[in-house]
C-alpha positions as a printed Julia matrix, in Angstrom:
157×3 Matrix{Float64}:
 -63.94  23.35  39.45
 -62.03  20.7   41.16
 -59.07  19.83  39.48
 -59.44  15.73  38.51
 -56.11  15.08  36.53
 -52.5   15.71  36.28
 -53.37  17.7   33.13
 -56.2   20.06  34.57
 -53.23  20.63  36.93
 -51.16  21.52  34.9
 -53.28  23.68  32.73
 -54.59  25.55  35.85
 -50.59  26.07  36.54
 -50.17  27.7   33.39
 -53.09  29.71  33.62
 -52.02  31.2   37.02
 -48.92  33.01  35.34
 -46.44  31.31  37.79
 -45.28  28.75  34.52
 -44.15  31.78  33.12
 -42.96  33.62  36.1
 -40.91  30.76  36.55
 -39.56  30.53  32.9
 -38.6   34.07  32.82
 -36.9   33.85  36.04
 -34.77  30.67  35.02
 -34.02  32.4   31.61
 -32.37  35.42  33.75
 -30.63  33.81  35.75
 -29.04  31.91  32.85
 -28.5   35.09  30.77
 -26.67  36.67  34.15
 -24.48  34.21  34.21
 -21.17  32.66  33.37
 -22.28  30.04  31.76
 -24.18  31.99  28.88
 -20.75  32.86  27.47
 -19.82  29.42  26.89
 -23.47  27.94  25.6
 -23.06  30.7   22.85
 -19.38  29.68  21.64
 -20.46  26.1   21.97
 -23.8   27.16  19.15
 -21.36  29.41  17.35
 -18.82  26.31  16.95
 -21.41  23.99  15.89
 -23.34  26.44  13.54
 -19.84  27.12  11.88
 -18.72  23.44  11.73
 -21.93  22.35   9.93
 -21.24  25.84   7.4
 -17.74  24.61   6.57
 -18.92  21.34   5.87
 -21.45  22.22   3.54
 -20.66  25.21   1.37
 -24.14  24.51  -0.55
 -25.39  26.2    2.85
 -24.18  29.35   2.27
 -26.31  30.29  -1.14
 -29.46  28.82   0.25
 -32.22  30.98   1.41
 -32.12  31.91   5.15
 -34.9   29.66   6.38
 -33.11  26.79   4.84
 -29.85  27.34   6.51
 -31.88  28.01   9.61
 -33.43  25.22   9.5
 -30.24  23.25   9.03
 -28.4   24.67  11.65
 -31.16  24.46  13.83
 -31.3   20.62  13.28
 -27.59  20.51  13.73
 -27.16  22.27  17.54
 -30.81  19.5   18.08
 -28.54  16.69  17.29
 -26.04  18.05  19.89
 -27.3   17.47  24.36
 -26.29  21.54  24.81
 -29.18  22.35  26.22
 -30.0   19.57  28.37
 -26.62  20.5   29.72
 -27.73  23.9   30.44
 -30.82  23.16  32.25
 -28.63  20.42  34.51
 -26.05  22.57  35.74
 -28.88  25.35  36.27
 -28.7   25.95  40.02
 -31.89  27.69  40.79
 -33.61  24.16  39.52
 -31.81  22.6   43.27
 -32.63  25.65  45.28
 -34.98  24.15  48.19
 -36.73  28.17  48.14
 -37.18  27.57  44.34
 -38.89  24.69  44.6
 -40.64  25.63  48.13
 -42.37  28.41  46.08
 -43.55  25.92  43.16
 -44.6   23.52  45.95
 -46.75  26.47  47.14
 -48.3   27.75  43.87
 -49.16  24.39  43.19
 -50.9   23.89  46.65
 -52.66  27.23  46.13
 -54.7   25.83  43.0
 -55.78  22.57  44.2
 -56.65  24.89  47.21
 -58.52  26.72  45.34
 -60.06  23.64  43.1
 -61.06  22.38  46.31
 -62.84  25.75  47.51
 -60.09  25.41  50.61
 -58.04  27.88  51.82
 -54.4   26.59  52.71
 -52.1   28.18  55.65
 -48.87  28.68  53.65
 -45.76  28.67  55.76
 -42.72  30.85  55.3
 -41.18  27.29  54.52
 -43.38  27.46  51.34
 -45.89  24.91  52.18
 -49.15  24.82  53.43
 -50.28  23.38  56.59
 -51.67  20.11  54.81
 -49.2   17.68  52.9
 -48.65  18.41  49.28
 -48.36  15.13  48.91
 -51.77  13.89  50.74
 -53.64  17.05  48.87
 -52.78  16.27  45.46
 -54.47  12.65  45.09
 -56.14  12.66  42.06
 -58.14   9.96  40.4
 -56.1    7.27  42.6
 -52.91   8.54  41.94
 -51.12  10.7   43.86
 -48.01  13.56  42.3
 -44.41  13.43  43.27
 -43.49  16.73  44.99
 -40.03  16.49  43.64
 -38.73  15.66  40.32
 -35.46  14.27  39.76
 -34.03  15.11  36.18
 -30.83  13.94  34.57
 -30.62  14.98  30.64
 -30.13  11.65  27.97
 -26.49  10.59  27.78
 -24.94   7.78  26.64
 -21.2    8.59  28.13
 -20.17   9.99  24.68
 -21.96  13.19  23.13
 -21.73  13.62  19.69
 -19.55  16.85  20.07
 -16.8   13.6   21.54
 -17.3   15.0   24.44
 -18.64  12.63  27.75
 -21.43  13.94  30.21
C-alpha cells in the first residue's frame, strides 16, 4: 500500500510500535528526572487550592471531585511546560531516529528499500521522499506551548 496522506502516515507510524516506543521513552525520562518532583507539588498545590476553595468537594463522590480537579490542573499550562523543557524532544539522535522510522514506512509503502545511515537517515532526502498528494512534510517541528505572558497560576512563561 503506498501511503497517499499525512494521515495514512501517521496511522502506519502508530502501527509500527515506534509511537509508543517513543512515548514510553519520553515518559521515563521525565519520571527519572528532576523535574518530576516539582510537576507533582505544582498538581498537589493546585488540587489542594481548588479543595480549600470549595469544601462542597470534599462530600462529593470521587468521580466528581476527580473530575473537578481534573478540570482545574486543565485550566493551568503545567504540562505544556513539561513537554517544553523536555530535553530528549531537542536531541538531534532523538529526532534522527524518528526521521528514520518515518523513512522506513514510506520505504516500505513504496516497496523501496532505504540505506539508513548511522546519522539516522537514509540515503534519499526525507524531505524529497515524503511528497504526498502535492504536499510535501516538514522534517522538523518547532513547538512552543500557548502563553499569553501571564499563566493563570500568576506566574509568566
Amino acid at each position: 500500500m503506498s501511503i497517499s496522506s499525512p494521515k495514512q502516515l501517521v496511522d502506519e507510524f502508530k502501527k509500527s510500535g515506534e509511537f509508543d516506543r517513543l512515548r514510553r521513552e519520553l515518559l521515563a525520562q521525565f519520571q527519572r528526572s528532576e523535574r518530576t518532583v516539582s510537576f507533582k507539588s505544582r498538581v498537589d498545590d493546585i488540587a489542594r487550592q481548588r479543595l480549600a476553595s470549595d469544601q462542597k468537594l470534599i462530600n462529593m463522590p470521587y468521580d466528581v471531585v476527580y473530575h473537578e480537579l481534573m478540570g482545574e490542573i486543565d485550566r493551568y499550562p503545567i504540562v505544556e511546560r513539561a513537554v517544553a523543557e523536555a530535553p530528549l524532544l531537542s536531541d538531534t539522535t532523538f529526532a534522527a531516529a524518528i526521521r528514520t522510522s518515518v523513512q522506513r514506512i514510506l520505504d516500505d509503502s513504496n516497496g523501496t528499500k532505504g540505506n539508513y545511515n548511522e546519522a539516522g537517515g537514509s540515503s534519499a532526502s526525507l524531505a524529497e521522499n515524503t511528497r504526498i498528494q502535492g504536499s510535501s512534510y516538514r522534517s522538523s517541528v518547532n513547538y512552543s506551548p500557548p502563553c499569553n505572558g501571564n499563566g493563570q497560576d500568576g506566574s509568566t512563561c
